[in-house]
Short mmCIF file of C-alpha atoms and ligand atoms in Angstrom, two decimals:
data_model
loop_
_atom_site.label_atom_id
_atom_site.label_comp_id
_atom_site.label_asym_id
_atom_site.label_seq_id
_atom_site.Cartn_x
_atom_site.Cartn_y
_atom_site.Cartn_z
CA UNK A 176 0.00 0.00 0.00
CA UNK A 177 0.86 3.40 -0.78
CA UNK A 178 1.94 5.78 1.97
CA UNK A 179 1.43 8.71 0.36
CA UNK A 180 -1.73 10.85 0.74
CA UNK A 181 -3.97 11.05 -1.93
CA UNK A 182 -6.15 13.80 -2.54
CA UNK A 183 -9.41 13.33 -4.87
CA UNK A 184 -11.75 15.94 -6.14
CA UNK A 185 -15.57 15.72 -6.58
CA UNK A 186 -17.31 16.80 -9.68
CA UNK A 187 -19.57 19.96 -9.10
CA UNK A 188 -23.14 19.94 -9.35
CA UNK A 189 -23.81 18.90 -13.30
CA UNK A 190 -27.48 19.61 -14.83
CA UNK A 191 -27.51 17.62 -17.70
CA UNK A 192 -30.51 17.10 -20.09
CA UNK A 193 -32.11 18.33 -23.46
CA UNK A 194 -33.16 22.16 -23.22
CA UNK A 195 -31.31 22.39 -19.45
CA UNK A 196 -30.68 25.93 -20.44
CA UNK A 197 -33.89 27.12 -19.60
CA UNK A 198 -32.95 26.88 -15.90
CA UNK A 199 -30.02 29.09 -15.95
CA UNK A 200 -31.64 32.31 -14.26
CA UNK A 201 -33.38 29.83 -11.22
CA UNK A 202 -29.24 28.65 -10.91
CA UNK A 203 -28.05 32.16 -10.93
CA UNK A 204 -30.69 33.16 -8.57
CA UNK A 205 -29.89 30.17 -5.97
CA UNK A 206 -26.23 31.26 -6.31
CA UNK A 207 -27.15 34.54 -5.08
CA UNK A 208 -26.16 36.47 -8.49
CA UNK A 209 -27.75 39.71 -9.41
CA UNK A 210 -26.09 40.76 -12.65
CA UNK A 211 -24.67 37.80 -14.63
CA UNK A 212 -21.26 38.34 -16.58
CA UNK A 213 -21.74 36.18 -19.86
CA UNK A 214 -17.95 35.33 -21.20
CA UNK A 215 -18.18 33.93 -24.79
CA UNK A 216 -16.63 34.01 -28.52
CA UNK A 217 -17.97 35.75 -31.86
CA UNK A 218 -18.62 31.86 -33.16
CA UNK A 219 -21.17 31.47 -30.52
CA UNK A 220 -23.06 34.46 -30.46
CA UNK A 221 -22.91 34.31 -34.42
CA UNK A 222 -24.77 31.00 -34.54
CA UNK A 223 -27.87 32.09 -31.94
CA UNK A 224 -26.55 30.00 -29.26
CA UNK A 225 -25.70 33.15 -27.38
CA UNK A 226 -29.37 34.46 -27.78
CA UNK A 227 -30.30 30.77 -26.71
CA UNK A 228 -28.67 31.21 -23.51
CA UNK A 229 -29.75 34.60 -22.54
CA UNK A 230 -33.33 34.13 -23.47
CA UNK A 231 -33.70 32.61 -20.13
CA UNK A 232 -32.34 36.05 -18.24
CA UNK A 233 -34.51 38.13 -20.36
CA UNK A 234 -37.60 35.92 -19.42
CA UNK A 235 -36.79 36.59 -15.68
CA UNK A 236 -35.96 40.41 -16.20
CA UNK A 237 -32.57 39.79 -15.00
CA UNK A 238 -30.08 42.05 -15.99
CA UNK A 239 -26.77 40.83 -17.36
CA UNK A 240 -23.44 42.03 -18.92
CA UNK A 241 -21.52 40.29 -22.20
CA UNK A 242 -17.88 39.92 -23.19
CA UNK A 243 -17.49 38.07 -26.41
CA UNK A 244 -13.79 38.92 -26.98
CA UNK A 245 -12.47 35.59 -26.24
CA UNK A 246 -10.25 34.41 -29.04
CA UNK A 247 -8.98 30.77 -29.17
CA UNK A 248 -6.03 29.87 -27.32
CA UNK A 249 -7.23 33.02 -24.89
CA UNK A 250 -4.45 35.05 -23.77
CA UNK A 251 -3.72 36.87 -20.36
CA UNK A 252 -4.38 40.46 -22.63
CA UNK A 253 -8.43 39.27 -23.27
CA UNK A 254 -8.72 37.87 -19.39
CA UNK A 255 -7.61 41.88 -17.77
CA UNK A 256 -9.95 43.04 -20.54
CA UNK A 257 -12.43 40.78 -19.00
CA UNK A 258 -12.00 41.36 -15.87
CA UNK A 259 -12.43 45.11 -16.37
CA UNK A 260 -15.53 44.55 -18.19
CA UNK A 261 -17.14 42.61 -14.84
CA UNK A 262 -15.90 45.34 -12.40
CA UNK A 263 -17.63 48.38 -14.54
CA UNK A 264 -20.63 46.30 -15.05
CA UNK A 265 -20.71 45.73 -11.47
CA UNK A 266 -21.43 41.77 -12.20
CA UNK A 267 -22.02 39.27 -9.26
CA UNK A 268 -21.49 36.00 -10.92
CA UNK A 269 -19.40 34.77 -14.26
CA UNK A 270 -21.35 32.63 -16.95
CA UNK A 271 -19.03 30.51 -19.70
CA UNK A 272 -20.78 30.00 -22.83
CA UNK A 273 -18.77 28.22 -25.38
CA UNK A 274 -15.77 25.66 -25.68
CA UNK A 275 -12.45 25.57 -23.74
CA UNK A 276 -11.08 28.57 -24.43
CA UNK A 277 -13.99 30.64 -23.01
CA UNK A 278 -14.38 28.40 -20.12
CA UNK A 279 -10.35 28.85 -19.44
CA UNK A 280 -10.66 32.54 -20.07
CA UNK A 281 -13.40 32.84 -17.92
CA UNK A 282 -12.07 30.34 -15.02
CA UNK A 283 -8.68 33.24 -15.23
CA UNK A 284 -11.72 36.58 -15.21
CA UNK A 285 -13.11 34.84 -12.29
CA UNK A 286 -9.70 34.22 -10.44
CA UNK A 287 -8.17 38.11 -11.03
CA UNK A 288 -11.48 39.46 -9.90
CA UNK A 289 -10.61 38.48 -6.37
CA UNK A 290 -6.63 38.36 -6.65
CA UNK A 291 -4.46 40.91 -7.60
CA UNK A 292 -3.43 41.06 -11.45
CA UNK A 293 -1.33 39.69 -13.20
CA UNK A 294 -1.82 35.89 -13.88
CA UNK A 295 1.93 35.38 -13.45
CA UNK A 296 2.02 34.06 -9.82
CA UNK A 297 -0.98 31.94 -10.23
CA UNK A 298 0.26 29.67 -12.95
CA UNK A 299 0.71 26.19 -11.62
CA UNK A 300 4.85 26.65 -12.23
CA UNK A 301 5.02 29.79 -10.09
CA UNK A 302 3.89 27.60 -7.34
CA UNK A 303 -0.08 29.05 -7.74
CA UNK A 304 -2.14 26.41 -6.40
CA UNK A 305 -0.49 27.81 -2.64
CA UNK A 306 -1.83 31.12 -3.10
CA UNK A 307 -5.16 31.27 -4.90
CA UNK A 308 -7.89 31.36 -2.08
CA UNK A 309 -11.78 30.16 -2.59
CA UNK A 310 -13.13 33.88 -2.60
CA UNK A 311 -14.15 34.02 -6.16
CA UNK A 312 -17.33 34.92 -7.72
CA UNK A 313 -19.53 31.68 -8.49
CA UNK A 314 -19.24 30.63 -12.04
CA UNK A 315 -21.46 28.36 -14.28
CA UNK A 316 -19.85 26.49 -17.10
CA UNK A 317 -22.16 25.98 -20.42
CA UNK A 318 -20.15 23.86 -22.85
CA UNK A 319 -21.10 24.42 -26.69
CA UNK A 320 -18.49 21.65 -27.87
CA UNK A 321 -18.04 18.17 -26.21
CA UNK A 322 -14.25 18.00 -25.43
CA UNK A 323 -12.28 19.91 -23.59
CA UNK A 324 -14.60 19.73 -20.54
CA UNK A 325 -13.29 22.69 -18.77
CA UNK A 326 -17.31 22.61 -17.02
CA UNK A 327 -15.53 19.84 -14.46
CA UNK A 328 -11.55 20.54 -14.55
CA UNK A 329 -9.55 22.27 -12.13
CA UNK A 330 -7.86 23.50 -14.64
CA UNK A 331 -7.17 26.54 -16.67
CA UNK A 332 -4.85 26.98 -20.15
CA UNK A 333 -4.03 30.30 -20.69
CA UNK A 334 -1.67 31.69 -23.06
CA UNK A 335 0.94 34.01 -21.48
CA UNK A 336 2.30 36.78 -23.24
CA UNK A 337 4.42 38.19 -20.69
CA UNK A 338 7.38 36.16 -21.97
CA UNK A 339 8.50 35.49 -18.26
CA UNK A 340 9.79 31.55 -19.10
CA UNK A 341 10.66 31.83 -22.75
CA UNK A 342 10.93 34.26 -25.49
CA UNK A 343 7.81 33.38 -27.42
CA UNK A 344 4.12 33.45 -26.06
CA UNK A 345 3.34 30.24 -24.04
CA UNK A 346 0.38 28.08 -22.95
CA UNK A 347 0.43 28.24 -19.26
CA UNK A 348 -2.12 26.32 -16.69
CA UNK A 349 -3.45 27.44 -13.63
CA UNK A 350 -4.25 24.27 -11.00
CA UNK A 351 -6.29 24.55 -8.24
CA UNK A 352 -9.30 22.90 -6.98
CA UNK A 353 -11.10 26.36 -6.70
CA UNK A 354 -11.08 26.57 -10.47
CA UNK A 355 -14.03 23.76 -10.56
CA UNK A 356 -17.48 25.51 -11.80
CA UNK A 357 -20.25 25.90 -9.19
CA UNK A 358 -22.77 24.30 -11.53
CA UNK A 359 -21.76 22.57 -14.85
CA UNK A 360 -24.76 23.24 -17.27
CA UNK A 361 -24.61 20.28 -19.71
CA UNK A 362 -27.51 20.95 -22.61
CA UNK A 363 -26.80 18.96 -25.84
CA UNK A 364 -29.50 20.89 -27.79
CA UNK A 365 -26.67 23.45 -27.45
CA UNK A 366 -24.16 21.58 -29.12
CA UNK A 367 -25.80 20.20 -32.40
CA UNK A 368 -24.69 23.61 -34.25
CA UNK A 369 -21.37 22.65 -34.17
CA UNK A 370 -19.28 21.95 -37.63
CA UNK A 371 -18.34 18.91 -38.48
CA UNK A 372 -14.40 19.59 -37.86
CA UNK A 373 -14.97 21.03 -34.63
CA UNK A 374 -17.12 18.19 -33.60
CA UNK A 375 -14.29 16.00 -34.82
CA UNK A 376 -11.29 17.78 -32.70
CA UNK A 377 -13.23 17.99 -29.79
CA UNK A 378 -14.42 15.10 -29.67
CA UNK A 379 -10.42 13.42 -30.32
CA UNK A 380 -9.54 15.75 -27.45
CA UNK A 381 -11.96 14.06 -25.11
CA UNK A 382 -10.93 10.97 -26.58
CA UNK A 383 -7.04 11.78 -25.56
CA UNK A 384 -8.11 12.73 -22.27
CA UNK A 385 -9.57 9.69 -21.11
CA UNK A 386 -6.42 7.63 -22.68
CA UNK A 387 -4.02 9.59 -20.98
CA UNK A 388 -5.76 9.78 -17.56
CA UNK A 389 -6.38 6.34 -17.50
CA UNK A 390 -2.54 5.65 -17.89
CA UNK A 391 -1.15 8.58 -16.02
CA UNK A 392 1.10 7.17 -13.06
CA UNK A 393 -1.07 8.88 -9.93
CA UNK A 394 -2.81 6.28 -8.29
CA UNK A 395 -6.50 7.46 -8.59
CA UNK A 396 -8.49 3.66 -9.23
CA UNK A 397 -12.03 5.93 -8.71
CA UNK A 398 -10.49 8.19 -12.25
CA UNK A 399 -9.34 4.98 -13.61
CA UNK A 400 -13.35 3.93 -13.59
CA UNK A 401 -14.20 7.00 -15.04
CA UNK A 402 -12.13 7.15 -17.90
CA UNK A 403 -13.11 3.83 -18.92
CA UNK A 404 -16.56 4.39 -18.80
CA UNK A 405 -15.78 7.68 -20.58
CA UNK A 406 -14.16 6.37 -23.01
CA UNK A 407 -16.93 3.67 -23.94
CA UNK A 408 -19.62 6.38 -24.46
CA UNK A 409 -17.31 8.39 -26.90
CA UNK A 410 -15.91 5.18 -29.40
CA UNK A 411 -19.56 4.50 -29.43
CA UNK A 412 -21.14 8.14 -30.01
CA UNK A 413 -18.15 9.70 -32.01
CA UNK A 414 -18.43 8.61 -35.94
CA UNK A 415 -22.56 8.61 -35.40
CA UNK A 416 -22.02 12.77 -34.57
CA UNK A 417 -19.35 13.44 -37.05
CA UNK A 418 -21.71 11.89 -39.60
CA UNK A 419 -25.27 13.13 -38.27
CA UNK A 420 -24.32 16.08 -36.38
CA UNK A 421 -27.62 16.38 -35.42
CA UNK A 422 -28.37 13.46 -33.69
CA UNK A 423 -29.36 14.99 -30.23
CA UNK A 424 -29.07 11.51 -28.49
CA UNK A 425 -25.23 10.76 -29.58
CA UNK A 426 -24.40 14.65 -29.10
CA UNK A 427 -25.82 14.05 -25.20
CA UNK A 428 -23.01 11.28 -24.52
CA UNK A 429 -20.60 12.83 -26.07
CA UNK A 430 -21.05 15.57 -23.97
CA UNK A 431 -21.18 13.58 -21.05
CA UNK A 432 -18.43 11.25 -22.05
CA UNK A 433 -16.38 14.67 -22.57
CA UNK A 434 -17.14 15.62 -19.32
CA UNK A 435 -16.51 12.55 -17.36
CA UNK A 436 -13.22 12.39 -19.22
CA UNK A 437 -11.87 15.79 -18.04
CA UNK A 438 -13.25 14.70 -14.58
CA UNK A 439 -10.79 11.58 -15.15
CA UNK A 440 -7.69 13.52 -15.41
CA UNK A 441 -7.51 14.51 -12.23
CA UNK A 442 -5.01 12.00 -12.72
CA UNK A 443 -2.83 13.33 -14.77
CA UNK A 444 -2.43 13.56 -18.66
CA UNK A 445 0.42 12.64 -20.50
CA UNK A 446 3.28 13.67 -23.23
CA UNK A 447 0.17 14.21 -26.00
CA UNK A 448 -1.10 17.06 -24.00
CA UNK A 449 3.00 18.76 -23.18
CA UNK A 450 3.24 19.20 -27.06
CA UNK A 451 0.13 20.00 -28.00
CA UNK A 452 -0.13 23.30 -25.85
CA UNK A 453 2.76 24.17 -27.27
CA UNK A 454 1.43 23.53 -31.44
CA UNK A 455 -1.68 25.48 -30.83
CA UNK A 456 0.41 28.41 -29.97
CA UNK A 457 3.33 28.23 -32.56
CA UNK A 458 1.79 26.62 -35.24
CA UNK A 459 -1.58 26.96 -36.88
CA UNK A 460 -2.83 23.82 -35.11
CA UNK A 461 -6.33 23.36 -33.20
CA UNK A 462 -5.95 21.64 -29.67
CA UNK A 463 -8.10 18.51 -30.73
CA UNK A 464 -6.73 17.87 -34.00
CA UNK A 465 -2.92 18.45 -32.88
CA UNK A 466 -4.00 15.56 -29.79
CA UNK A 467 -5.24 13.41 -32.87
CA UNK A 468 -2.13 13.32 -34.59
CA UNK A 469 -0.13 13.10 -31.80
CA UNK A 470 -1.90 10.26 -30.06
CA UNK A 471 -1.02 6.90 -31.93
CA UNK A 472 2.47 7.91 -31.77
CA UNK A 473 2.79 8.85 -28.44
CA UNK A 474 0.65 5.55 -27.54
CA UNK A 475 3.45 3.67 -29.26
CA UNK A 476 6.73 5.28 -27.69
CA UNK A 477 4.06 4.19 -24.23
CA UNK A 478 2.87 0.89 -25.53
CA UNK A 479 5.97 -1.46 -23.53
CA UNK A 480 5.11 0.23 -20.36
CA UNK A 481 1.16 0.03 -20.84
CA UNK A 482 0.14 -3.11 -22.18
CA UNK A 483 -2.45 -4.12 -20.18
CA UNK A 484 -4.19 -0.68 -19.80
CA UNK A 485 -4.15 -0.10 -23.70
CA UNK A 486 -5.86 -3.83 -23.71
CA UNK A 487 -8.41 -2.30 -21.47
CA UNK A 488 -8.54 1.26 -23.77
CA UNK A 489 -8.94 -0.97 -26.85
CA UNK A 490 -12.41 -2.71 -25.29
CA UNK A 491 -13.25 0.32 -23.84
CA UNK A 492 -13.49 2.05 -27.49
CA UNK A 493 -15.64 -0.89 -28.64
CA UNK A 494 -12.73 -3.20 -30.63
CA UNK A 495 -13.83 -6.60 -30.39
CA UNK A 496 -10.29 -8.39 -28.70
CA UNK A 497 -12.19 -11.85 -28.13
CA UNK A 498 -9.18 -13.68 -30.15
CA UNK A 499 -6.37 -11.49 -29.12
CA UNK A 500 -3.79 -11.79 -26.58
CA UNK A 501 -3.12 -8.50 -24.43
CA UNK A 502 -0.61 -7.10 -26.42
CA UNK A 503 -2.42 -7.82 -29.98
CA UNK A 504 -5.33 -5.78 -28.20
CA UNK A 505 -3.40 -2.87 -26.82
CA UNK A 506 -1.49 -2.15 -30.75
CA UNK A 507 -5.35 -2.88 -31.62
CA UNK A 508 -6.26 0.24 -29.54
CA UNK A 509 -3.64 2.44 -31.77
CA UNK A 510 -5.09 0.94 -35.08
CA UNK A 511 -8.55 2.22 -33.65
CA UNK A 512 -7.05 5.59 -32.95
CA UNK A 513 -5.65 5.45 -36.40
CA UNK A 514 -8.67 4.30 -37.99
CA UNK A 515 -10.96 7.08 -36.41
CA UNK A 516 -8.44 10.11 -37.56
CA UNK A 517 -8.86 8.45 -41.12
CA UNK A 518 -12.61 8.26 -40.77
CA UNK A 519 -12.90 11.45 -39.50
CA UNK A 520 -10.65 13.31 -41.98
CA UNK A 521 -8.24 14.24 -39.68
CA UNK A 522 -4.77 15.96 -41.10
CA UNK A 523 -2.23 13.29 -41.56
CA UNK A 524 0.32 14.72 -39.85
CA UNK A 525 1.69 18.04 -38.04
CA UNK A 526 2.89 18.94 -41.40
CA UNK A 527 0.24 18.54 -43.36
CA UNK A 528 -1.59 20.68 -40.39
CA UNK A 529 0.49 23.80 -40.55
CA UNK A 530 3.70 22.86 -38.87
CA UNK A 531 6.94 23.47 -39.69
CA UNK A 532 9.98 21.58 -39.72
CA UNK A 533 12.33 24.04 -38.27
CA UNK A 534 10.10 25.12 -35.33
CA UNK A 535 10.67 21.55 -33.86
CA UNK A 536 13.44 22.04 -31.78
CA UNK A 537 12.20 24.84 -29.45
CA UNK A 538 8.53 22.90 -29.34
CA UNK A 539 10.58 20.26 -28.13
CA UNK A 540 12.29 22.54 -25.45
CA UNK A 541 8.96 23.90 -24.69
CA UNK A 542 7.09 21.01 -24.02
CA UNK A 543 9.90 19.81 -21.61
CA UNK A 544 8.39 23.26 -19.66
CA UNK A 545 4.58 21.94 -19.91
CA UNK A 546 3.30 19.83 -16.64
CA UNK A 547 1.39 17.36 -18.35
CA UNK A 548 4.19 14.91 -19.24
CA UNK A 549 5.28 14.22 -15.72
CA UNK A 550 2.82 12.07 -15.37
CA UNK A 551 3.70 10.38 -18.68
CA UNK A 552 4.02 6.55 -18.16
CA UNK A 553 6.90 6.49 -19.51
CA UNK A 554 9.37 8.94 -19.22
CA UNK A 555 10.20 11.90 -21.55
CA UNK A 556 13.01 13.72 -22.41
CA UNK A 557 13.86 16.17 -24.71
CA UNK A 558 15.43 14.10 -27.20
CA UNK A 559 12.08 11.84 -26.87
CA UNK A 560 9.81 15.06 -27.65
CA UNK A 561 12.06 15.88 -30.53
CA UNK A 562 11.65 12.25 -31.94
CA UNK A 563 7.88 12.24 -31.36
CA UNK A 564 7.42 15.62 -32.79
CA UNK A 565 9.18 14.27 -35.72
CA UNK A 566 7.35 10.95 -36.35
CA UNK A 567 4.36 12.80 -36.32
CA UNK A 568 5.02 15.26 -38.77
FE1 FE2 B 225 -7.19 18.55 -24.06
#
């Protein structure tokens, strides 16, 4: 037996079903908020899901304020321009309408509204987690995409400009517990607007998350579970909402799955995640599609030290192993990543995606930087990033 403490979270309180969103002023309300703060992006408010979500407020004459200025990949410039907006609207309580990057962005709003600006000391490698306190506003998460799931993560990816640890801009995380959402608002009727690409890289990153939490090294067997079970609902549900995105049924566990996988790694990720915080930054790359590419490899440089745990992945995603030994299952868990990029028409490689040859070496440096990878089960170094970026290009 272990000696060492562990420390598990809880989930916060998730609504989940079709048209949830017409609760969202009766939440507010219970949380005590008088004047909402809705953080989203110009793709959400451009496709009506915006109006969707404040219909609600309008019905219950409740004032709110908007800030759509969230780009992808937020940076620490949009948060301060955030968090001004809030304090001159004199808002109570921050809303997240849209994918990862609003929920991030408005998980960092939340944080500096309390606790004095900049970001800098709060990141998780300037020791944050030890100084952020629980006195924030409350926040409810409403995902539009089923990936990231930011709605149930303690975690926050923010892109630094400050240039503090390199000499480039830099995808930096902020840990702490307080970062969960009071209430995650889970409506799929929300999410059946997405495009067919985005549906596809989110739904890869949810995917990755469940694979790498389920063979990050913390000992966590109740995250374990989850990612499993995570992972089942998403191999099943994926190709039917890539194909019919408006299946309402599949785009509900998906979003589920999604969030029950970002709920699972409270374990840890792994070496996928290190380099692709650093691609969306430095090269044109989304988040889910630079996970896609990067995942069989990075599940082969793992596969000796995870055989039995990619046998389990490989039923998990719905691969019928009957006749296989362990290890013939666990390579069949990389064919079945391989086989959904192809099906999905993801890029088929970092080149062909927008990278660069010559910006490997310093994405290799950088990734070294990135958290994620510690709990990597197998070791990296920077010579292994540089060889993974490169078989993947
Ligand atoms: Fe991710």
């Amino acid at each position: 037996m272990n000696k060492e403490t562990l420390s598990y979270f809880s989930p916060p309180h998730i609504e989940f079903g079709n048209e949830a969103i017409v609760n969202l002023a009766s939440h507010i309300t219970a949380l005590g908020g008088k004047k909402p703060f809705i953080v989203s992006d110009t793709g959400v408010s451009n496709v009506g899901i915006l109006k969707t979500v404040v219909t609600p407020l309008e019905d219950a004459n409740l004032p709110f304020a908007t800030y759509v200025d969230i780009e992808p990949n937020p940076t620490d410039i949009s948060v301060l321009q955030g968090v001004e907006v809030f304090q001159k609207e004199k808002c109570d309580v921050v809303i997240a309408v849209g994918g990862g990057s609003v929920m991030d962005a408005a998980k960092a709003i939340r944080l500096l509204i309390t606790h004095e600006p900049p970001l800098e000391p709060y990141y998780v490698d300037s020791d944050g987690a030890n100084k952020i306190r629980d006195d924030m506003p409350p926040l409810i998460c409403v995902p539009t995409t089923a990936g990231t799931g930011s709605e149930v993560s303690q975690g926050a990816i923010i892109t630094d400009t400050s240039m503090q640890t390199t000499d480039r801009w830099r995808k930096r995380a902020i840990i702490t517990r307080y970062n969960m959402s009071n209430i995650a608002l889970l409506d799929p009727s929300l999410t059946v607007k997405m495009p067919q690409a985005l549906t596809a890289a989110t739904g890869m990153d949810a995917i990755t998350h469940g694979i790498e939490a389920y063979v990050a090294t913390k000992h966590h067997p109740i995250a374990e579970g989850v990612a499993l079970q995570a992972l089942k609902m998403l191999g099943a549900n994926i190709r039917n909402v890539y194909h019919d995105r408006e299946n309402v049924v599949a785009r509900g566990e998906m979003l589920l799955g999604s969030c029950m996988a970002a709920f699972s790694f409270q374990k840890g990720l792994g070496a996928v995640h290190s380099i692709a915080h650093q691609l969306s930054t430095d090269a044109p790359i989304p988040h889910g599609v630079a996970n896609a590419i990067l995942l069989p490899h990075v599940m082969e440089f793992n596969l000796p030290h995870v055989i039995d745990k990619y046998a389990d992945v490989a039923t998990a995603l719905g691969v019928n192993v009957n006749e296989m030994s362990k290890s013939e299952a666990a390579c069949a868990a990389i064919d079945e990543i391989r086989a959904l990029n192809n099906e999905l028409n993801m890029p088929t490689g970092l080149g062909d995606a927008g990278l660069e040859r010559e910006k490997i070496p310093k994405l290799a440096v950088d990734s070294m930087l990135d958290h994620c990878h510690k709990f990597n089960p197998r070791k990296c170094t920077e010579e292994d990033m540089l060889r993974l970026l490169e078989v993947s290009l």
